[in-house]
Amino acid sequence: MSNILKEVGASKEFEGGLPLEDMIYQGEKIGFLTPVNVSGSITNVGEFLILNANANVKLQLQCSSCAQPFDRRLEFDLDAKLKKVEDPDDPDIFVYDGNSVDLRDIVLEYLLLALPIRKQCCQECKGLCPYCGCNLNEEQCNCELSLDYEEEYEVDSRLEALKNVLTVNGEEV
């Protein structure tokens, strides 16, 4: 990489696998079933280096609905600025040390941003029964699932006025 640092406009393409350890993120386990495959280029634009790359990895995630683990391939782009010295005015700049760039932190940050907010094993996932907790994808329970919450839950008297706001022509909306 020392050649890139010496000459403005210099660029270098790269490709490789980056092994990452399984981790817990926002209370959920993320398992790395493959190394993160990264390919792209680093270009010297004067004040900083520009990293443009594409990455993909096979992950094991936990379904937000049924809590079962499932495998998912994730592909994401990396577009980052790299500087030798930290810039307090630009928190989006990554710092590199010496003549090499450790992509681990950059890849991990972009990977976490690319994760779906709601992780679902499949579109048809029925989730867990809210009463007994059984996985409705695997078995049918005998719990009575009712959508009439008024029968099941007592309404807080302080919120009773909202009931009138949420009706149109006498019907709830």
mmCIF file of C-alpha atoms in Angstrom:
data_model
loop_
_atom_site.group_PDB
_atom_site.id
_atom_site.type_symbol
_atom_site.label_atom_id
_atom_site.label_comp_id
_atom_site.label_asym_id
_atom_site.label_seq_id
_atom_site.Cartn_x
_atom_site.Cartn_y
_atom_site.Cartn_z
ATOM 1 C CA MET A 1 0.000 0.000 0.000
ATOM 2 C CA SER A 2 3.010 2.303 0.319
ATOM 3 C CA ASN A 3 2.821 2.974 -3.461
ATOM 4 C CA ILE A 4 -0.719 4.330 -3.090
ATOM 5 C CA LEU A 5 0.279 6.626 -0.230
ATOM 6 C CA LYS A 6 3.088 8.236 -2.260
ATOM 7 C CA GLU A 7 1.073 9.249 -5.326
ATOM 8 C CA VAL A 8 -2.236 11.129 -5.519
ATOM 9 C CA GLY A 9 -4.523 9.280 -7.927
ATOM 10 C CA ALA A 10 -2.861 5.919 -7.319
ATOM 11 C CA SER A 11 -5.243 3.027 -6.833
ATOM 12 C CA LYS A 12 -5.000 -0.629 -5.876
ATOM 13 C CA GLU A 13 -7.585 -3.359 -6.315
ATOM 14 C CA PHE A 14 -7.888 -6.152 -3.781
ATOM 15 C CA GLU A 15 -9.904 -9.265 -3.040
ATOM 16 C CA GLY A 16 -9.945 -11.660 -0.122
ATOM 17 C CA GLY A 17 -11.744 -13.371 2.715
ATOM 18 C CA LEU A 18 -11.940 -11.816 6.161
ATOM 19 C CA PRO A 19 -12.750 -14.280 8.979
ATOM 20 C CA LEU A 20 -14.832 -12.758 11.785
ATOM 21 C CA GLU A 21 -15.773 -14.271 15.141
ATOM 22 C CA ASP A 22 -19.392 -14.954 16.115
ATOM 23 C CA MET A 23 -20.767 -12.087 18.157
ATOM 24 C CA ILE A 24 -23.723 -10.760 20.108
ATOM 25 C CA TYR A 25 -25.238 -7.588 18.648
ATOM 26 C CA GLN A 26 -28.257 -5.872 20.223
ATOM 27 C CA GLY A 27 -28.866 -8.973 22.312
ATOM 28 C CA GLU A 28 -28.918 -11.368 19.345
ATOM 29 C CA LYS A 29 -26.257 -13.832 18.231
ATOM 30 C CA ILE A 30 -24.738 -13.368 14.798
ATOM 31 C CA GLY A 31 -22.875 -16.419 13.554
ATOM 32 C CA PHE A 32 -20.396 -16.165 10.689
ATOM 33 C CA LEU A 33 -20.740 -19.330 8.590
ATOM 34 C CA THR A 34 -18.209 -18.105 6.013
ATOM 35 C CA PRO A 35 -15.466 -15.488 5.969
ATOM 36 C CA VAL A 36 -16.610 -12.099 4.676
ATOM 37 C CA ASN A 37 -15.562 -11.990 1.008
ATOM 38 C CA VAL A 38 -14.451 -8.454 0.147
ATOM 39 C CA SER A 39 -13.392 -7.126 -3.258
ATOM 40 C CA GLY A 40 -12.796 -3.542 -4.248
ATOM 41 C CA SER A 41 -10.232 -0.792 -4.507
ATOM 42 C CA ILE A 42 -8.432 1.829 -2.441
ATOM 43 C CA THR A 43 -7.629 5.156 -4.125
ATOM 44 C CA ASN A 44 -5.477 8.062 -2.923
ATOM 45 C CA VAL A 45 -7.422 11.308 -3.498
ATOM 46 C CA GLY A 46 -4.989 13.582 -1.679
ATOM 47 C CA GLU A 47 -6.323 14.375 1.792
ATOM 48 C CA PHE A 48 -7.507 10.829 2.374
ATOM 49 C CA LEU A 49 -7.942 7.394 0.817
ATOM 50 C CA ILE A 50 -11.245 6.215 -0.641
ATOM 51 C CA LEU A 51 -12.312 2.604 -0.132
ATOM 52 C CA ASN A 52 -14.918 1.270 -2.569
ATOM 53 C CA ALA A 53 -15.753 -2.385 -2.138
ATOM 54 C CA ASN A 54 -18.442 -5.036 -2.205
ATOM 55 C CA ALA A 55 -18.733 -7.716 0.463
ATOM 56 C CA ASN A 56 -20.808 -10.829 1.024
ATOM 57 C CA VAL A 57 -21.065 -13.354 3.813
ATOM 58 C CA LYS A 58 -23.265 -16.228 4.943
ATOM 59 C CA LEU A 59 -24.629 -15.576 8.435
ATOM 60 C CA GLN A 60 -26.649 -17.479 10.985
ATOM 61 C CA LEU A 61 -29.259 -15.182 12.537
ATOM 62 C CA GLN A 62 -32.136 -15.618 14.966
ATOM 63 C CA CYS A 63 -35.681 -15.117 13.656
ATOM 64 C CA SER A 64 -37.431 -12.158 15.298
ATOM 65 C CA SER A 65 -40.775 -13.991 15.117
ATOM 66 C CA CYS A 66 -40.111 -17.616 16.076
ATOM 67 C CA ALA A 67 -36.641 -17.277 17.695
ATOM 68 C CA GLN A 68 -35.223 -20.145 15.582
ATOM 69 C CA PRO A 69 -31.774 -19.843 13.972
ATOM 70 C CA PHE A 70 -31.663 -19.537 10.178
ATOM 71 C CA ASP A 71 -28.985 -18.993 7.526
ATOM 72 C CA ARG A 72 -28.955 -15.865 5.354
ATOM 73 C CA ARG A 73 -26.548 -14.567 2.727
ATOM 74 C CA LEU A 74 -25.896 -10.848 3.123
ATOM 75 C CA GLU A 75 -24.348 -8.632 0.455
ATOM 76 C CA PHE A 76 -23.395 -5.012 1.085
ATOM 77 C CA ASP A 77 -21.254 -2.189 -0.271
ATOM 78 C CA LEU A 78 -18.494 -0.319 1.525
ATOM 79 C CA ASP A 79 -17.761 3.309 0.666
ATOM 80 C CA ALA A 80 -15.401 4.765 3.238
ATOM 81 C CA LYS A 81 -12.858 7.528 3.708
ATOM 82 C CA LEU A 82 -9.577 6.591 5.365
ATOM 83 C CA LYS A 83 -7.124 8.984 7.002
ATOM 84 C CA LYS A 84 -3.866 8.521 8.853
ATOM 85 C CA VAL A 85 -5.032 10.898 11.613
ATOM 86 C CA GLU A 86 -8.442 11.000 13.274
ATOM 87 C CA ASP A 87 -10.594 13.958 12.218
ATOM 88 C CA PRO A 88 -12.930 15.178 15.001
ATOM 89 C CA ASP A 89 -14.917 17.184 12.417
ATOM 90 C CA ASP A 90 -15.731 14.072 10.385
ATOM 91 C CA PRO A 91 -16.711 11.047 12.490
ATOM 92 C CA ASP A 92 -17.304 8.983 9.326
ATOM 93 C CA ILE A 93 -13.576 8.785 8.587
ATOM 94 C CA PHE A 94 -11.760 5.575 9.470
ATOM 95 C CA VAL A 95 -8.163 5.772 10.677
ATOM 96 C CA TYR A 96 -5.400 3.567 9.272
ATOM 97 C CA ASP A 97 -1.992 2.958 10.771
ATOM 98 C CA GLY A 98 1.315 2.801 8.941
ATOM 99 C CA ASN A 99 1.270 1.347 5.445
ATOM 100 C CA SER A 100 -1.682 -0.998 5.894
ATOM 101 C CA VAL A 101 -5.433 -0.799 6.365
ATOM 102 C CA ASP A 102 -7.169 -3.220 8.716
ATOM 103 C CA LEU A 103 -10.549 -3.743 7.065
ATOM 104 C CA ARG A 104 -12.009 -5.615 10.054
ATOM 105 C CA ASP A 105 -13.611 -2.583 11.789
ATOM 106 C CA ILE A 106 -14.807 -1.053 8.520
ATOM 107 C CA VAL A 107 -16.369 -4.295 7.264
ATOM 108 C CA LEU A 108 -17.981 -4.983 10.634
ATOM 109 C CA GLU A 109 -19.552 -1.507 10.812
ATOM 110 C CA TYR A 110 -20.987 -1.732 7.290
ATOM 111 C CA LEU A 111 -22.168 -5.308 7.900
ATOM 112 C CA LEU A 112 -24.076 -4.286 11.039
ATOM 113 C CA LEU A 113 -25.675 -1.389 9.148
ATOM 114 C CA ALA A 114 -26.735 -3.785 6.368
ATOM 115 C CA LEU A 115 -28.501 -6.207 8.727
ATOM 116 C CA PRO A 116 -32.285 -6.110 8.451
ATOM 117 C CA ILE A 117 -34.016 -4.557 11.460
ATOM 118 C CA ARG A 118 -36.496 -7.428 11.612
ATOM 119 C CA LYS A 119 -34.794 -10.721 10.930
ATOM 120 C CA GLN A 120 -37.272 -13.330 9.698
ATOM 121 C CA CYS A 121 -36.559 -16.923 8.737
ATOM 122 C CA CYS A 122 -39.211 -16.746 5.980
ATOM 123 C CA GLN A 123 -42.103 -14.522 4.920
ATOM 124 C CA GLU A 124 -44.619 -17.132 6.047
ATOM 125 C CA CYS A 125 -43.226 -17.380 9.603
ATOM 126 C CA LYS A 126 -46.117 -17.636 12.076
ATOM 127 C CA GLY A 127 -43.990 -16.842 15.115
ATOM 128 C CA LEU A 128 -44.638 -17.937 18.687
ATOM 129 C CA CYS A 129 -47.985 -18.255 20.440
ATOM 130 C CA PRO A 130 -48.281 -15.239 22.768
ATOM 131 C CA TYR A 131 -49.919 -17.433 25.426
ATOM 132 C CA CYS A 132 -48.006 -20.715 25.611
ATOM 133 C CA GLY A 133 -44.896 -19.831 23.574
ATOM 134 C CA CYS A 134 -44.995 -22.783 21.168
ATOM 135 C CA ASN A 135 -43.519 -22.314 17.702
ATOM 136 C CA LEU A 136 -46.575 -22.035 15.445
ATOM 137 C CA ASN A 137 -44.476 -23.086 12.427
ATOM 138 C CA GLU A 138 -43.921 -26.515 13.994
ATOM 139 C CA GLU A 139 -47.103 -27.206 15.957
ATOM 140 C CA GLN A 140 -50.609 -25.925 16.518
ATOM 141 C CA CYS A 141 -51.492 -25.124 20.114
ATOM 142 C CA ASN A 142 -54.940 -25.129 21.719
ATOM 143 C CA CYS A 143 -54.747 -21.521 22.870
ATOM 144 C CA GLU A 144 -57.547 -19.278 21.678
ATOM 145 C CA LEU A 145 -55.973 -16.417 19.768
ATOM 146 C CA SER A 146 -58.362 -13.497 19.958
ATOM 147 C CA LEU A 147 -57.998 -10.107 18.342
ATOM 148 C CA ASP A 148 -60.629 -8.584 20.631
ATOM 149 C CA TYR A 149 -58.259 -7.034 23.151
ATOM 150 C CA GLU A 150 -61.023 -5.284 25.097
ATOM 151 C CA GLU A 151 -62.208 -8.620 26.455
ATOM 152 C CA GLU A 152 -58.723 -9.676 27.510
ATOM 153 C CA TYR A 153 -57.206 -6.440 28.779
ATOM 154 C CA GLU A 154 -58.619 -3.822 31.064
ATOM 155 C CA VAL A 155 -58.296 -0.349 29.545
ATOM 156 C CA ASP A 156 -56.529 2.204 31.715
ATOM 157 C CA SER A 157 -59.162 4.813 32.617
ATOM 158 C CA ARG A 158 -56.699 7.612 31.822
ATOM 159 C CA LEU A 159 -56.618 6.433 28.213
ATOM 160 C CA GLU A 160 -60.384 5.994 27.821
ATOM 161 C CA ALA A 161 -60.668 9.352 25.997
ATOM 162 C CA LEU A 162 -58.456 8.014 23.191
ATOM 163 C CA LYS A 163 -61.080 5.413 22.366
ATOM 164 C CA ASN A 164 -63.392 8.179 21.148
ATOM 165 C CA VAL A 165 -60.641 9.697 19.006
ATOM 166 C CA LEU A 166 -60.016 6.375 17.265
ATOM 167 C CA THR A 167 -63.580 5.893 16.029
ATOM 168 C CA VAL A 168 -65.173 6.960 12.759
ATOM 169 C CA ASN A 169 -68.971 6.772 12.515
ATOM 170 C CA GLY A 170 -69.058 4.773 15.730
ATOM 171 C CA GLU A 171 -66.613 2.097 14.485
ATOM 172 C CA GLU A 172 -63.022 1.629 15.605
ATOM 173 C CA VAL A 173 -60.346 2.358 13.033
#
